[in-house]
Amino acid sequence: MIRWHKIDKPIPDEEFVMQVNLAGKKLCLIRHQQKIFAVQNNCPHAGGILSGGWCKNGFLVCPIHRWEYSLQTGRGAEGQGDYIDTYPVETRADGIYIGIKESFWKKLWK
């Protein structure tokens, strides 16, 4: 089950890469080519903070070793053999929301 969480900080109108904290997670929020994406904030390669990176041709680039991840799918560039988690994003009248899967156990113990 996906639970939607509203981003409670101002979102720039221009392109950006920044960290947001939602539901106990640190996520990387990106605006690239007028579209907003949300992905995990740690690079699986060497633990770099992806919100310190930049976008290039639809890929998020890690600031440490410049490994690249697709904003659409989370898949690493050819030859990397890894991926990052992506999260659905919705723009609503009252703000921007990110969908985060709620664990089975968390649903039981609300």
PDB file of C-alpha atoms in Angstrom:
ATOM      1  CA  MET A   1       0.000   0.000   0.000  1.00  0.00           C
ATOM      2  CA  ILE A   2       1.314   3.445  -0.878  1.00  0.00           C
ATOM      3  CA  ARG A   3       0.890   6.331   1.527  1.00  0.00           C
ATOM      4  CA  TRP A   4       1.182   9.852   0.114  1.00  0.00           C
ATOM      5  CA  HIS A   5       3.226  12.460   1.979  1.00  0.00           C
ATOM      6  CA  LYS A   6       3.116  16.184   1.244  1.00  0.00           C
ATOM      7  CA  ILE A   7       6.429  18.015   0.916  1.00  0.00           C
ATOM      8  CA  ASP A   8       6.339  20.715   3.562  1.00  0.00           C
ATOM      9  CA  LYS A   9       9.060  23.005   2.231  1.00  0.00           C
ATOM     10  CA  PRO A  10       9.142  25.430  -0.690  1.00  0.00           C
ATOM     11  CA  ILE A  11       9.998  23.864  -4.045  1.00  0.00           C
ATOM     12  CA  PRO A  12      12.017  25.978  -6.513  1.00  0.00           C
ATOM     13  CA  ASP A  13      10.511  26.666  -9.936  1.00  0.00           C
ATOM     14  CA  GLU A  14      13.865  26.183 -11.701  1.00  0.00           C
ATOM     15  CA  GLU A  15      15.805  22.914 -11.987  1.00  0.00           C
ATOM     16  CA  PHE A  16      17.204  21.610  -8.691  1.00  0.00           C
ATOM     17  CA  VAL A  17      18.519  18.575  -6.807  1.00  0.00           C
ATOM     18  CA  MET A  18      17.843  18.643  -3.047  1.00  0.00           C
ATOM     19  CA  GLN A  19      17.215  16.503  -0.009  1.00  0.00           C
ATOM     20  CA  VAL A  20      13.771  16.222   1.587  1.00  0.00           C
ATOM     21  CA  ASN A  21      12.812  14.348   4.747  1.00  0.00           C
ATOM     22  CA  LEU A  22       9.522  12.431   4.588  1.00  0.00           C
ATOM     23  CA  ALA A  23       8.139   9.578   6.669  1.00  0.00           C
ATOM     24  CA  GLY A  24      11.477   9.067   8.412  1.00  0.00           C
ATOM     25  CA  LYS A  25      13.355   8.825   5.091  1.00  0.00           C
ATOM     26  CA  LYS A  26      15.907  11.125   3.510  1.00  0.00           C
ATOM     27  CA  LEU A  27      14.986  11.345  -0.170  1.00  0.00           C
ATOM     28  CA  CYS A  28      16.489  13.129  -3.146  1.00  0.00           C
ATOM     29  CA  LEU A  29      13.991  15.412  -4.908  1.00  0.00           C
ATOM     30  CA  ILE A  30      14.809  16.588  -8.421  1.00  0.00           C
ATOM     31  CA  ARG A  31      13.267  18.949 -10.960  1.00  0.00           C
ATOM     32  CA  HIS A  32      14.673  18.143 -14.396  1.00  0.00           C
ATOM     33  CA  GLN A  33      13.194  19.302 -17.709  1.00  0.00           C
ATOM     34  CA  GLN A  34      10.053  20.633 -15.948  1.00  0.00           C
ATOM     35  CA  LYS A  35       9.318  17.275 -14.261  1.00  0.00           C
ATOM     36  CA  ILE A  36       9.730  16.365 -10.587  1.00  0.00           C
ATOM     37  CA  PHE A  37      11.305  13.058  -9.515  1.00  0.00           C
ATOM     38  CA  ALA A  38      11.950  11.464  -6.121  1.00  0.00           C
ATOM     39  CA  VAL A  39      14.628   8.824  -5.527  1.00  0.00           C
ATOM     40  CA  GLN A  40      16.621   7.384  -2.646  1.00  0.00           C
ATOM     41  CA  ASN A  41      19.332   9.741  -1.426  1.00  0.00           C
ATOM     42  CA  ASN A  42      22.247   7.303  -1.008  1.00  0.00           C
ATOM     43  CA  CYS A  43      24.254   5.988  -3.944  1.00  0.00           C
ATOM     44  CA  PRO A  44      24.428   2.169  -3.778  1.00  0.00           C
ATOM     45  CA  HIS A  45      27.934   2.220  -5.277  1.00  0.00           C
ATOM     46  CA  ALA A  46      29.834   4.033  -2.533  1.00  0.00           C
ATOM     47  CA  GLY A  47      27.211   5.658  -0.282  1.00  0.00           C
ATOM     48  CA  GLY A  48      27.462   9.136  -1.804  1.00  0.00           C
ATOM     49  CA  ILE A  49      24.689  11.614  -1.061  1.00  0.00           C
ATOM     50  CA  LEU A  50      22.798  11.899  -4.352  1.00  0.00           C
ATOM     51  CA  SER A  51      21.215  15.237  -3.403  1.00  0.00           C
ATOM     52  CA  GLY A  52      24.733  16.653  -3.743  1.00  0.00           C
ATOM     53  CA  GLY A  53      24.816  15.545  -7.386  1.00  0.00           C
ATOM     54  CA  TRP A  54      23.399  16.922 -10.625  1.00  0.00           C
ATOM     55  CA  CYS A  55      21.321  15.863 -13.650  1.00  0.00           C
ATOM     56  CA  LYS A  56      22.602  15.083 -17.123  1.00  0.00           C
ATOM     57  CA  ASN A  57      20.479  13.776 -20.011  1.00  0.00           C
ATOM     58  CA  GLY A  58      17.777  12.306 -17.750  1.00  0.00           C
ATOM     59  CA  PHE A  59      20.256  10.766 -15.303  1.00  0.00           C
ATOM     60  CA  LEU A  60      21.119  11.730 -11.731  1.00  0.00           C
ATOM     61  CA  VAL A  61      24.912  11.832 -11.323  1.00  0.00           C
ATOM     62  CA  CYS A  62      26.498  10.877  -7.984  1.00  0.00           C
ATOM     63  CA  PRO A  63      28.960  13.544  -6.798  1.00  0.00           C
ATOM     64  CA  ILE A  64      31.579  11.031  -5.576  1.00  0.00           C
ATOM     65  CA  HIS A  65      32.400   8.719  -8.508  1.00  0.00           C
ATOM     66  CA  ARG A  66      29.983  10.146 -11.104  1.00  0.00           C
ATOM     67  CA  TRP A  67      27.908   6.979 -11.393  1.00  0.00           C
ATOM     68  CA  GLU A  68      24.619   7.733 -13.169  1.00  0.00           C
ATOM     69  CA  TYR A  69      21.048   6.625 -12.454  1.00  0.00           C
ATOM     70  CA  SER A  70      17.963   7.006 -14.637  1.00  0.00           C
ATOM     71  CA  LEU A  71      15.427   9.422 -13.161  1.00  0.00           C
ATOM     72  CA  GLN A  72      12.622   7.414 -14.822  1.00  0.00           C
ATOM     73  CA  THR A  73      13.569   3.863 -13.790  1.00  0.00           C
ATOM     74  CA  GLY A  74      16.370   4.122 -11.216  1.00  0.00           C
ATOM     75  CA  ARG A  75      18.581   1.800 -13.280  1.00  0.00           C
ATOM     76  CA  GLY A  76      22.282   2.493 -13.283  1.00  0.00           C
ATOM     77  CA  ALA A  77      24.001   3.455 -16.519  1.00  0.00           C
ATOM     78  CA  GLU A  78      25.150   0.648 -18.811  1.00  0.00           C
ATOM     79  CA  GLY A  79      27.813  -1.493 -17.162  1.00  0.00           C
ATOM     80  CA  GLN A  80      27.037  -0.424 -13.587  1.00  0.00           C
ATOM     81  CA  GLY A  81      24.687  -3.313 -12.764  1.00  0.00           C
ATOM     82  CA  ASP A  82      22.899  -1.468  -9.958  1.00  0.00           C
ATOM     83  CA  TYR A  83      19.861   0.726  -9.353  1.00  0.00           C
ATOM     84  CA  ILE A  84      18.291   3.218  -6.964  1.00  0.00           C
ATOM     85  CA  ASP A  85      14.759   3.234  -5.581  1.00  0.00           C
ATOM     86  CA  THR A  86      12.335   5.642  -7.231  1.00  0.00           C
ATOM     87  CA  TYR A  87       9.145   7.017  -5.694  1.00  0.00           C
ATOM     88  CA  PRO A  88       5.943   8.177  -7.409  1.00  0.00           C
ATOM     89  CA  VAL A  89       5.334  11.936  -7.372  1.00  0.00           C
ATOM     90  CA  GLU A  90       1.990  13.724  -7.713  1.00  0.00           C
ATOM     91  CA  THR A  91       1.426  17.444  -8.129  1.00  0.00           C
ATOM     92  CA  ARG A  92      -1.884  18.388  -6.530  1.00  0.00           C
ATOM     93  CA  ALA A  93      -3.663  21.713  -6.067  1.00  0.00           C
ATOM     94  CA  ASP A  94      -2.279  22.033  -2.525  1.00  0.00           C
ATOM     95  CA  GLY A  95       1.302  20.878  -3.186  1.00  0.00           C
ATOM     96  CA  ILE A  96       3.627  18.083  -4.208  1.00  0.00           C
ATOM     97  CA  TYR A  97       3.239  14.589  -2.772  1.00  0.00           C
ATOM     98  CA  ILE A  98       5.573  11.590  -2.753  1.00  0.00           C
ATOM     99  CA  GLY A  99       4.227   8.052  -2.469  1.00  0.00           C
ATOM    100  CA  ILE A 100       6.062   5.772  -0.051  1.00  0.00           C
ATOM    101  CA  LYS A 101       5.203   2.102   0.337  1.00  0.00           C
ATOM    102  CA  GLU A 102       4.032   1.291   3.822  1.00  0.00           C
ATOM    103  CA  SER A 103       5.297  -1.986   5.231  1.00  0.00           C
ATOM    104  CA  PHE A 104       2.882  -4.751   6.129  1.00  0.00           C
ATOM    105  CA  TRP A 105       4.020  -4.641   9.778  1.00  0.00           C
ATOM    106  CA  LYS A 106       3.644  -0.878  10.063  1.00  0.00           C
ATOM    107  CA  LYS A 107       0.034  -1.151   8.851  1.00  0.00           C
ATOM    108  CA  LEU A 108      -0.695  -3.693  11.616  1.00  0.00           C
ATOM    109  CA  TRP A 109       0.764  -1.614  14.444  1.00  0.00           C
ATOM    110  CA  LYS A 110      -0.738   1.819  13.732  1.00  0.00           C
TER     111      LYS A 110
END
